[in-house]
Coordinates of C-alpha atoms in Angstrom, one line a residue:
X1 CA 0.0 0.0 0.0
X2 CA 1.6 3.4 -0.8
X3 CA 2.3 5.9 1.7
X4 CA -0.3 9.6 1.6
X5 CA 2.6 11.7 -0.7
X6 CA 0.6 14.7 1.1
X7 CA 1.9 13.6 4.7
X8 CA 5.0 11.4 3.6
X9 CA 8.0 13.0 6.1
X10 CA 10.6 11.0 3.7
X11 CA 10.9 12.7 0.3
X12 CA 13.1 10.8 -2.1
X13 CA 14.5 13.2 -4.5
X14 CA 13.8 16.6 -3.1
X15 CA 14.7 18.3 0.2
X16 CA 12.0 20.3 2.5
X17 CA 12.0 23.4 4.2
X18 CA 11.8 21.4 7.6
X19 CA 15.1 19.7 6.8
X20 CA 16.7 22.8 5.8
X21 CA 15.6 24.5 9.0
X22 CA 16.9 21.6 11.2
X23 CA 20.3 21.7 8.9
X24 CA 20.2 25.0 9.9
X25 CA 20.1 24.7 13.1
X26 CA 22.5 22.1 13.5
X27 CA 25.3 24.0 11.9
X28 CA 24.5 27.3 14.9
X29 CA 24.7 24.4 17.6
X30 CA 28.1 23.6 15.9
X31 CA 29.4 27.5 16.0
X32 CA 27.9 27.2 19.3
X33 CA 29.5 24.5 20.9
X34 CA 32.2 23.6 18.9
X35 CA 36.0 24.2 18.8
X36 CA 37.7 25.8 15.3
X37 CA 40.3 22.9 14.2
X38 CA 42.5 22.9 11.0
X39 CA 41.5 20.6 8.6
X40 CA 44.1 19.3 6.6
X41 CA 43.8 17.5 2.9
X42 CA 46.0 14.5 1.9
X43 CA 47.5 15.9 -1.3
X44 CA 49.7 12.8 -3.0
X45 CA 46.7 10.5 -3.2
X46 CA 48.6 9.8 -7.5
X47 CA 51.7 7.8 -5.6
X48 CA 50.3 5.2 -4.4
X49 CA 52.4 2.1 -3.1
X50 CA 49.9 -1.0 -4.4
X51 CA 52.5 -3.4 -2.6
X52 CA 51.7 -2.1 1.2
X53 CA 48.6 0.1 0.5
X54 CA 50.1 3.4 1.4
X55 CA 51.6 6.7 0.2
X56 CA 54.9 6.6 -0.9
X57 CA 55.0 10.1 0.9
X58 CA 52.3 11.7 2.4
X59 CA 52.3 15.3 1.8
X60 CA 49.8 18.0 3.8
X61 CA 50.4 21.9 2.1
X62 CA 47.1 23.3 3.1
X63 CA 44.9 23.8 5.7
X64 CA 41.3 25.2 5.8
X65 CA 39.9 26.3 9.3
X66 CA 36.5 24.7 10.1
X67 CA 34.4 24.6 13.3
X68 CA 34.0 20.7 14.4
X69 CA 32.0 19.3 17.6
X70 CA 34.0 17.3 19.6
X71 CA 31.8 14.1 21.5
X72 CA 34.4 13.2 23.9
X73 CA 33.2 15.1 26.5
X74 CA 35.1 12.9 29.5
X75 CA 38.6 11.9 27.9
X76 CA 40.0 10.4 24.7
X77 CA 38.7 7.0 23.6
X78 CA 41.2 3.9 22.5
X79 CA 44.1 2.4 24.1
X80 CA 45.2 5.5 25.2
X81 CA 48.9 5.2 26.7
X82 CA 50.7 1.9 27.4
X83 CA 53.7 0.3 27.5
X84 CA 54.5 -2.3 24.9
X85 CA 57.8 -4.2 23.8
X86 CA 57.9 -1.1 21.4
X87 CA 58.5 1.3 24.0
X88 CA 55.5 4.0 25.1
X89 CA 52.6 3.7 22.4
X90 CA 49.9 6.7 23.0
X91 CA 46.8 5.4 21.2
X92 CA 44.4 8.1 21.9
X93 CA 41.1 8.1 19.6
X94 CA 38.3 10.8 19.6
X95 CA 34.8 11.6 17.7
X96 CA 34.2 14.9 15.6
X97 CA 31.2 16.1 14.3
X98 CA 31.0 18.1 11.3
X99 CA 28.2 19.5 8.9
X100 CA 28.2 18.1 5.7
X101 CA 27.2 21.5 4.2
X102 CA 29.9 23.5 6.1
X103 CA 32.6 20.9 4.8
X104 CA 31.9 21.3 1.5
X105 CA 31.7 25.3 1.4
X106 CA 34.7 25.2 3.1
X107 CA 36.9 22.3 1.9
X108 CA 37.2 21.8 -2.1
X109 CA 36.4 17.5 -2.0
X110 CA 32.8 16.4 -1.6
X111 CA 33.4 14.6 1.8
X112 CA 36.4 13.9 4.2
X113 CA 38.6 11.3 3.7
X114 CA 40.3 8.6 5.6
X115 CA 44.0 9.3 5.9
X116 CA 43.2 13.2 6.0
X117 CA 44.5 15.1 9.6
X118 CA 42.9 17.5 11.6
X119 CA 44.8 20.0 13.9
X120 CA 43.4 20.7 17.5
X121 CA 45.0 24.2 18.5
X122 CA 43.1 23.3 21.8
X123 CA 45.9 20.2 22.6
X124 CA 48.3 21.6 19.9
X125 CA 48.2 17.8 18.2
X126 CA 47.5 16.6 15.3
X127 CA 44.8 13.1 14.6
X128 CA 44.3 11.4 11.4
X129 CA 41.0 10.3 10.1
X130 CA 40.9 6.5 10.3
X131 CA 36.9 6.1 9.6
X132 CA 33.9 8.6 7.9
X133 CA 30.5 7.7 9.4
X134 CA 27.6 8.8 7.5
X135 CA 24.9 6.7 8.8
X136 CA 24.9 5.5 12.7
X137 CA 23.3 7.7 15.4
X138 CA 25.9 10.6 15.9
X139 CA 25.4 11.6 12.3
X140 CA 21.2 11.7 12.8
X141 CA 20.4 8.5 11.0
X142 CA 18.4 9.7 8.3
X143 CA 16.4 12.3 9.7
X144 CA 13.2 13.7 7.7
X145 CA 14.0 11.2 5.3
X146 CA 17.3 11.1 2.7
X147 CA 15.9 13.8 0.4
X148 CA 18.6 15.4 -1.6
X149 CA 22.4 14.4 -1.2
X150 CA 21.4 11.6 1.3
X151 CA 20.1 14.1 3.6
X152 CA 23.5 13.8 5.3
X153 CA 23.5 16.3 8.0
X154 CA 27.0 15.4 9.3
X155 CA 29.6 13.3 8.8
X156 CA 31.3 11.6 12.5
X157 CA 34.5 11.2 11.9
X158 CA 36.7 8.5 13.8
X159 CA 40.2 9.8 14.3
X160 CA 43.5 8.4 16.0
X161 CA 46.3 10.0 17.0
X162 CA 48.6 10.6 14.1
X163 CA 52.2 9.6 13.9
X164 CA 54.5 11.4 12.5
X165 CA 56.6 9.3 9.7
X166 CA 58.9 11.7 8.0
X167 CA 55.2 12.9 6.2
X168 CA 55.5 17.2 4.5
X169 CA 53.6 19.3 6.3
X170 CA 54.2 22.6 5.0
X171 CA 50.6 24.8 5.0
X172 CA 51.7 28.0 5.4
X173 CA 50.2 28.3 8.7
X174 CA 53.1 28.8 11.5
X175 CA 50.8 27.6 14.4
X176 CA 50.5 24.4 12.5
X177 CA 54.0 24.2 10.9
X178 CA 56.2 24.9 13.9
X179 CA 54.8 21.8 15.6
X180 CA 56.0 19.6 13.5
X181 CA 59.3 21.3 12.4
X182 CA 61.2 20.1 15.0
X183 CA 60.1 16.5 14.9
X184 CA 61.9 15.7 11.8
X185 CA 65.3 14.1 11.8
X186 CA 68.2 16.5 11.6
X187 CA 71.5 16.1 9.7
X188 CA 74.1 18.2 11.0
X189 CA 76.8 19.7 8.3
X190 CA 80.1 21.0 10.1
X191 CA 81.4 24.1 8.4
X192 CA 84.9 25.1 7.1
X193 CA 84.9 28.1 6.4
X194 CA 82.7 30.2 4.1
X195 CA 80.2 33.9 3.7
X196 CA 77.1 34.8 4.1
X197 CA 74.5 33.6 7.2
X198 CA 71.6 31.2 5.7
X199 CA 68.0 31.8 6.9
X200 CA 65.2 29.4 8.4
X201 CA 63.8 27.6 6.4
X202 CA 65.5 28.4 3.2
X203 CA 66.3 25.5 0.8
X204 CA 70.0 24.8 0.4
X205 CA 71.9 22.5 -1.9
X206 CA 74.5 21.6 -3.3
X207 CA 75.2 21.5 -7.4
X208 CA 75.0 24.7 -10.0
X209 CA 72.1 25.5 -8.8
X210 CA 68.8 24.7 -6.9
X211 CA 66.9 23.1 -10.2
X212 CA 70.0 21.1 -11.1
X213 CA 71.2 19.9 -7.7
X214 CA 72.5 17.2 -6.8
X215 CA 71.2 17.6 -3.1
X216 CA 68.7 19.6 -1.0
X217 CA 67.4 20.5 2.0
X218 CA 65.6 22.8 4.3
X219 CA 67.5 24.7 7.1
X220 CA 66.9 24.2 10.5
X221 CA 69.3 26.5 12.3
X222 CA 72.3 28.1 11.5
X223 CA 75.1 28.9 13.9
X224 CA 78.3 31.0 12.5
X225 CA 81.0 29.6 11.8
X226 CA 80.5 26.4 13.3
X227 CA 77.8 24.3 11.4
X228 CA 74.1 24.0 10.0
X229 CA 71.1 21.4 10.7
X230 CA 69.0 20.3 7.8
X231 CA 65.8 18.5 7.5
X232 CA 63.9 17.0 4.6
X233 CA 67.2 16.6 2.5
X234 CA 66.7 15.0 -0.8
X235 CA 69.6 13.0 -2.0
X236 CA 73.3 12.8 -0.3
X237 CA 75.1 16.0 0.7
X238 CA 79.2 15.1 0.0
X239 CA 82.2 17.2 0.9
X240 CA 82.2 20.4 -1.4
X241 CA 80.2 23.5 -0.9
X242 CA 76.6 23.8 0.4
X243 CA 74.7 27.1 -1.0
X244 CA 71.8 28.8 0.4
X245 CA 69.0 29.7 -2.7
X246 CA 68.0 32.5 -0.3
X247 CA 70.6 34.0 1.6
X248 CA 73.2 33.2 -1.1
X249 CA 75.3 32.3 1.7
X250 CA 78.4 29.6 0.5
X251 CA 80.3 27.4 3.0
X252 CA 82.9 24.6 2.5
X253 CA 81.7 21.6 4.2
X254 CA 84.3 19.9 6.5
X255 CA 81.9 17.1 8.0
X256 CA 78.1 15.8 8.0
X257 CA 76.1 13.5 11.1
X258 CA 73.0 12.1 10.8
X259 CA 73.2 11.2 14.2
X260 CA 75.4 14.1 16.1
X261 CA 71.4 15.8 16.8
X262 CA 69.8 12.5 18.3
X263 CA 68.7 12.1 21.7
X264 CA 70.8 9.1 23.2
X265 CA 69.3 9.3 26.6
X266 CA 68.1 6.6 26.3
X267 CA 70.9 4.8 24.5
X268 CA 71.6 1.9 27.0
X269 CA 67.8 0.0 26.6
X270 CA 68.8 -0.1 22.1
X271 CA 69.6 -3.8 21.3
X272 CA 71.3 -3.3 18.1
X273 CA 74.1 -3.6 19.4
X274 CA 73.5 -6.9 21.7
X275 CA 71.5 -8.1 18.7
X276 CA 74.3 -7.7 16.4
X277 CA 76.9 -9.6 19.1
X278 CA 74.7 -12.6 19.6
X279 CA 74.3 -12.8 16.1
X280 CA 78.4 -12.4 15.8
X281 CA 78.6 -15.8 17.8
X282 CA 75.6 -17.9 16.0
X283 CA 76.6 -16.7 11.9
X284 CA 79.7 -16.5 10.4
X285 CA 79.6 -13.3 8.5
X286 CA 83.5 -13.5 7.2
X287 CA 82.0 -16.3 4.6
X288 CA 80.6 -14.9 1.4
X289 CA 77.3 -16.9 1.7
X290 CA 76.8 -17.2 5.3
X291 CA 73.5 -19.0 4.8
X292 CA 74.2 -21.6 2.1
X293 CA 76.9 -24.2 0.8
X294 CA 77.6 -21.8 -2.5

């Protein structure tokens, strides 16, 4: 038997005023009672590694500020912090709320996206999106009907803390690019003798010139006369000269350290080394096939 079309609260192709007025609504409560977050596109979705299922690298150069409801009203959600054979794992997980109308106005894709992070200036840390939900309770499970678009009100999206994994982040925005500028690993050039004082976060290389280098990198700090931390370096700094594209500066490079910047604090707890002298008793790594008869 069909339904009255006079009185029928679930309209298939069109979209009321009543759930315009309650879409409405829902995005004041949001300005209301929400918290402004950074919302932060995965932009190298065209190198894809099919092998592991991943991003060869990740990169993250924008950010679009959006107003998001957060339902952990009590504490994060997960894990949380533990202590595994790894060493300290912090698994925190929250919930966000966002309109779907406010997303789209505000972010150029059509819907968020798994593997896409969002910055909380409230804790200063960064989540990634592990799950979109479109259809369960928190998103108001079809309410007035689907009308137009689904009737998708919000989207409730299930993040996890992110970890960091050598992944460009470079937006522009120095709130959300000085937090992670000192997580990457540092490689620490010694200097000779040379001119000129390279800047911040200037590129510098080494070759005839910045298009036709043989190496680059992005300048961490600089101190005179005595050496220069890089990060994100692209191919293998050698002895020679290391130019700033910037600050023209030019210095003779007497030595480089990818590990004179590390923290070895905790240097006593690292089996490498206790691997490698077990393993220095079991194998006989002076035969040229250690593991067969050839």
């Amino acid at each position: 038997m069909a339904t009255n079309v006079y009185f029928n609260p679930f309209p298939t192709n069109q979209i009321t005023s009543e759930q315009l007025l309650v879409e409405d609504l829902l995005i004041e409560a949001l300005k209301i009672y929400g918290m402004d977050i950074y919302y932060l596109p995965r932009s190298s979705r065209n190198e894809v590694d099919y092998i592991y299922g991943e991003d060869t690298l990740k990169q993250y150069v924008t950010a679009y500020p959006l107003e998001l409801y957060m339902e952990n009203v009590t504490g994060m959600d997960g894990e949380q912090d533990f202590i595994s054979k790894f060493g300290l794992e912090i698994r925190d997980e929250i919930t966000l709320l966002v309109s779907r109308r406010r997303f789209v106005a505000t972010v150029p894709q059509s819907r968020p996206n798994e593997g896409d992070l969002i910055y909380l200036p409230l804790i200063q840390n960064f989540f990634e999106i592990t799950f979109v939900e479109h259809e369960n309770d928190q998103a108001m499970f079809y309410t007035l009907g689907r009308g137009r678009g689904a009737n998708v009100y919000v989207y409730a999206l299930k993040l996890k803390q992110f970890v960091f994994s050598n992944e460009i982040i470079q937006t522009g925005i120095e709130e959300i690019d000085d937090q992670i500028r000192d997580i990457y690993p540092r490689t620490r050039i010694s200097l000779a003798s040379g001119t000129g004082t390279f800047v911040d976060d200037e590129v510098v290389y080494q070759g005839p010139n910045v298009s036709y280098a043989t190496a680059q990198a992005i300048v961490h700090d600089f101190a005179q006369n005595t050496r220069i931390d890089i990060i994100r370096v692209q191919g293998q700094f050698l002895s020679g000269n290391v130019r700033g594209a910037t600050s023209n500066a030019n210095w003779v490079i007497s030595t480089i350290s990818d590990t004179a910047t590390m923290n070895t604090a905790f240097e006593d707890i690292i089996d490498n080394a206790r691997i490698e002298s077990e393993a220095d008793g079991i194998l006989d790594f002076t035969e040229s096939n250690p593991f067969g008869e050839a």
